[in-house]
Amino acid sequence: MPGVTGPSDRLLDCVLDLLVAEGYEGISIRRVATAAGVSIGAVQHHFATKDALLTAAMDRVSQQFQQRLERRIAPGAGPAEWLRAVADELVSTGEERRPASVIWLVRMARAAVHEPTAEVHRREWQQVEDLLAQLVAAARPDLAEQSVRDEATVLLALLDGLAGAAAVEPGRVPPERAEALVARHLDALLDPVRPPA
């Protein structure tokens, strides 16, 4: 039922808080249990390992991403509006979206040294790139299939880089600058005859 939270939801809130505050090294079954005021066994009932904690956190962030998209996109929106909304959500600027950026960075770092995490990351990010490619193809039907794929790859790399920079280096890449750079890139992609700003 919407709005009803169970024990695993409360535990997951503690996981998210710990990941955002201390990163992957800062979480453990014991620390989550302490933060939630429950036994270690209660945490292990829902999340058997530290990697299960990270997976659940990423799943929660993905659900929140989907919910924000559903709330912000008007019925009948075209592919360009969808592309802009997806890009804006993926760059994850703003304090309310900072946890998503931090958890994504934690998972990316874990994926670099842990093959099962890397496998999940590759699969999910391929799905995101496929979504971007579908939106680019719909917004720019004049582009050849390989050009569409290349544009989606470049866009996802740009979004990944800016999301990471805005989360880690806000003095160099403040959220407003990240958003402006994404908007400028999308303007050039969606309206190639328009002179760059």
GROMACS .gro file of C-alpha atoms in nm:
model
  197
    1MET     CA    1   0.000   0.000   0.000
    2PRO     CA    2   0.135   0.346  -0.086
    3GLY     CA    3   0.258   0.540   0.212
    4VAL     CA    4   0.288   0.231   0.433
    5THR     CA    5   0.639   0.148   0.538
    6GLY     CA    6   0.761  -0.176   0.683
    7PRO     CA    7   1.071  -0.277   0.875
    8SER     CA    8   1.277  -0.321   0.559
    9ASP     CA    9   1.184   0.033   0.447
   10ARG     CA   10   1.301   0.178   0.777
   11LEU     CA   11   1.623  -0.025   0.757
   12LEU     CA   12   1.676   0.092   0.401
   13ASP     CA   13   1.636   0.454   0.512
   14CYS     CA   14   1.922   0.393   0.758
   15VAL     CA   15   2.129   0.230   0.482
   16LEU     CA   16   2.077   0.532   0.256
   17ASP     CA   17   2.167   0.775   0.534
   18LEU     CA   18   2.486   0.582   0.617
   19LEU     CA   19   2.590   0.548   0.252
   20VAL     CA   20   2.542   0.920   0.190
   21ALA     CA   21   2.725   1.017   0.510
   22GLU     CA   22   3.009   0.764   0.506
   23GLY     CA   23   3.021   0.576   0.175
   24TYR     CA   24   3.050   0.202   0.124
   25GLU     CA   25   3.324   0.165   0.384
   26GLY     CA   26   3.096   0.326   0.643
   27ILE     CA   27   2.819   0.069   0.624
   28SER     CA   28   2.795  -0.270   0.783
   29ILE     CA   29   2.517  -0.492   0.907
   30ARG     CA   30   2.615  -0.391   1.262
   31ARG     CA   31   2.613  -0.015   1.187
   32VAL     CA   32   2.273  -0.037   1.016
   33ALA     CA   33   2.136  -0.231   1.313
   34THR     CA   34   2.269   0.029   1.556
   35ALA     CA   35   2.134   0.321   1.351
   36ALA     CA   36   1.793   0.155   1.320
   37GLY     CA   37   1.782   0.042   1.683
   38VAL     CA   38   1.731  -0.323   1.590
   39SER     CA   39   1.926  -0.645   1.624
   40ILE     CA   40   2.189  -0.758   1.374
   41GLY     CA   41   1.966  -1.057   1.302
   42ALA     CA   42   1.679  -0.825   1.206
   43VAL     CA   43   1.900  -0.651   0.949
   44GLN     CA   44   2.034  -0.984   0.818
   45HIS     CA   45   1.678  -1.106   0.775
   46HIS     CA   46   1.629  -0.837   0.507
   47PHE     CA   47   1.987  -0.780   0.386
   48ALA     CA   48   2.221  -1.076   0.423
   49THR     CA   49   2.539  -0.896   0.312
   50LYS     CA   50   2.691  -0.552   0.274
   51ASP     CA   51   2.652  -0.585  -0.104
   52ALA     CA   52   2.282  -0.659  -0.053
   53LEU     CA   53   2.258  -0.328   0.136
   54LEU     CA   54   2.412  -0.142  -0.159
   55THR     CA   55   2.190  -0.321  -0.409
   56ALA     CA   56   1.880  -0.233  -0.211
   57ALA     CA   57   1.991   0.131  -0.185
   58MET     CA   58   2.044   0.151  -0.561
   59ASP     CA   59   1.705  -0.011  -0.621
   60ARG     CA   60   1.544   0.252  -0.396
   61VAL     CA   61   1.721   0.532  -0.582
   62SER     CA   62   1.605   0.385  -0.915
   63GLN     CA   63   1.245   0.372  -0.792
   64GLN     CA   64   1.265   0.734  -0.678
   65PHE     CA   65   1.406   0.829  -1.021
   66GLN     CA   66   1.107   0.663  -1.192
   67GLN     CA   67   0.861   0.832  -0.957
   68ARG     CA   68   1.011   1.177  -1.017
   69LEU     CA   69   0.993   1.124  -1.395
   70GLU     CA   70   0.630   1.016  -1.375
   71ARG     CA   71   0.541   1.325  -1.169
   72ARG     CA   72   0.718   1.576  -1.390
   73ILE     CA   73   0.634   1.468  -1.744
   74ALA     CA   74   0.302   1.592  -1.874
   75PRO     CA   75   0.074   1.354  -2.060
   76GLY     CA   76   0.140   1.379  -2.431
   77ALA     CA   77   0.496   1.511  -2.386
   78GLY     CA   78   0.715   1.460  -2.690
   79PRO     CA   79   1.049   1.284  -2.709
   80ALA     CA   80   1.248   1.607  -2.667
   81GLU     CA   81   1.069   1.684  -2.339
   82TRP     CA   82   1.123   1.326  -2.223
   83LEU     CA   83   1.491   1.345  -2.315
   84ARG     CA   84   1.537   1.670  -2.123
   85ALA     CA   85   1.356   1.531  -1.818
   86VAL     CA   86   1.555   1.206  -1.815
   87ALA     CA   87   1.881   1.399  -1.857
   88ASP     CA   88   1.790   1.637  -1.577
   89GLU     CA   89   1.709   1.348  -1.344
   90LEU     CA   90   2.030   1.164  -1.433
   91VAL     CA   91   2.253   1.462  -1.366
   92SER     CA   92   2.095   1.463  -1.017
   93THR     CA   93   2.169   1.816  -0.904
   94GLY     CA   94   2.003   1.974  -0.604
   95GLU     CA   95   2.009   1.880  -0.240
   96GLU     CA   96   1.704   1.652  -0.263
   97ARG     CA   97   1.877   1.443  -0.532
   98ARG     CA   98   2.222   1.440  -0.371
   99PRO     CA   99   2.165   1.097  -0.210
  100ALA     CA  100   2.103   0.950  -0.556
  101SER     CA  101   2.432   1.093  -0.684
  102VAL     CA  102   2.629   0.972  -0.383
  103ILE     CA  103   2.480   0.622  -0.397
  104TRP     CA  104   2.545   0.603  -0.771
  105LEU     CA  105   2.911   0.705  -0.710
  106VAL     CA  106   2.942   0.447  -0.431
  107ARG     CA  107   2.808   0.176  -0.660
  108MET     CA  108   3.036   0.287  -0.944
  109ALA     CA  109   3.338   0.265  -0.715
  110ARG     CA  110   3.227  -0.077  -0.591
  111ALA     CA  111   3.173  -0.195  -0.950
  112ALA     CA  112   3.534  -0.111  -1.032
  113VAL     CA  113   3.655  -0.379  -0.789
  114HIS     CA  114   3.362  -0.620  -0.752
  115GLU     CA  115   3.250  -0.813  -1.060
  116PRO     CA  116   2.893  -0.896  -0.945
  117THR     CA  117   2.829  -0.525  -0.881
  118ALA     CA  118   2.993  -0.439  -1.214
  119GLU     CA  119   2.767  -0.686  -1.394
  120VAL     CA  120   2.453  -0.524  -1.249
  121HIS     CA  121   2.586  -0.177  -1.324
  122ARG     CA  122   2.666  -0.264  -1.687
  123ARG     CA  123   2.321  -0.415  -1.740
  124GLU     CA  124   2.133  -0.125  -1.584
  125TRP     CA  125   2.342   0.144  -1.752
  126GLN     CA  126   2.293  -0.029  -2.088
  127GLN     CA  127   1.919  -0.001  -2.026
  128VAL     CA  128   1.960   0.370  -1.953
  129GLU     CA  129   2.167   0.418  -2.268
  130ASP     CA  130   1.903   0.228  -2.468
  131LEU     CA  131   1.634   0.459  -2.330
  132LEU     CA  132   1.840   0.764  -2.425
  133ALA     CA  133   1.894   0.619  -2.774
  134GLN     CA  134   1.519   0.563  -2.817
  135LEU     CA  135   1.449   0.922  -2.715
  136VAL     CA  136   1.724   1.062  -2.939
  137ALA     CA  137   1.594   0.857  -3.233
  138ALA     CA  138   1.239   0.981  -3.177
  139ALA     CA  139   1.351   1.343  -3.136
  140ARG     CA  140   1.599   1.331  -3.427
  141PRO     CA  141   1.460   1.093  -3.691
  142ASP     CA  142   1.713   1.235  -3.939
  143LEU     CA  143   2.003   1.065  -3.758
  144ALA     CA  144   2.140   0.731  -3.873
  145GLU     CA  145   2.117   0.442  -3.626
  146GLN     CA  146   2.489   0.452  -3.538
  147SER     CA  147   2.475   0.829  -3.487
  148VAL     CA  148   2.179   0.784  -3.252
  149ARG     CA  149   2.373   0.523  -3.053
  150ASP     CA  150   2.682   0.747  -3.044
  151GLU     CA  151   2.478   1.045  -2.924
  152ALA     CA  152   2.322   0.834  -2.648
  153THR     CA  153   2.666   0.710  -2.538
  154VAL     CA  154   2.809   1.063  -2.532
  155LEU     CA  155   2.506   1.200  -2.348
  156LEU     CA  156   2.521   0.929  -2.081
  157ALA     CA  157   2.895   0.987  -2.035
  158LEU     CA  158   2.834   1.362  -2.005
  159LEU     CA  159   2.558   1.307  -1.749
  160ASP     CA  160   2.769   1.059  -1.550
  161GLY     CA  161   3.064   1.296  -1.542
  162LEU     CA  162   2.863   1.603  -1.450
  163ALA     CA  163   2.665   1.418  -1.182
  164GLY     CA  164   2.990   1.300  -1.026
  165ALA     CA  165   3.155   1.640  -1.051
  166ALA     CA  166   2.854   1.823  -0.905
  167ALA     CA  167   2.845   1.577  -0.612
  168VAL     CA  168   3.220   1.573  -0.544
  169GLU     CA  169   3.340   1.911  -0.672
  170PRO     CA  170   3.055   2.159  -0.625
  171GLY     CA  171   3.301   2.449  -0.617
  172ARG     CA  172   3.420   2.367  -0.970
  173VAL     CA  173   3.092   2.234  -1.106
  174PRO     CA  174   2.804   2.381  -0.908
  175PRO     CA  175   2.461   2.234  -0.982
  176GLU     CA  176   2.356   2.536  -1.189
  177ARG     CA  177   2.661   2.497  -1.413
  178ALA     CA  178   2.600   2.123  -1.457
  179GLU     CA  179   2.237   2.191  -1.552
  180ALA     CA  180   2.339   2.466  -1.796
  181LEU     CA  181   2.598   2.242  -1.963
  182VAL     CA  182   2.341   1.964  -2.006
  183ALA     CA  183   2.087   2.211  -2.147
  184ARG     CA  184   2.344   2.349  -2.391
  185HIS     CA  185   2.438   1.999  -2.508
  186LEU     CA  186   2.073   1.902  -2.554
  187ASP     CA  187   1.999   2.226  -2.739
  188ALA     CA  188   2.277   2.145  -2.986
  189LEU     CA  189   2.162   1.784  -3.019
  190LEU     CA  190   1.793   1.862  -3.063
  191ASP     CA  191   1.834   2.170  -3.284
  192PRO     CA  192   2.160   2.123  -3.479
  193VAL     CA  193   2.108   2.433  -3.696
  194ARG     CA  194   2.085   2.662  -3.394
  195PRO     CA  195   2.414   2.842  -3.322
  196PRO     CA  196   2.577   2.738  -2.992
  197ALA     CA  197   2.520   2.969  -2.693
   0.00000   0.00000   0.00000
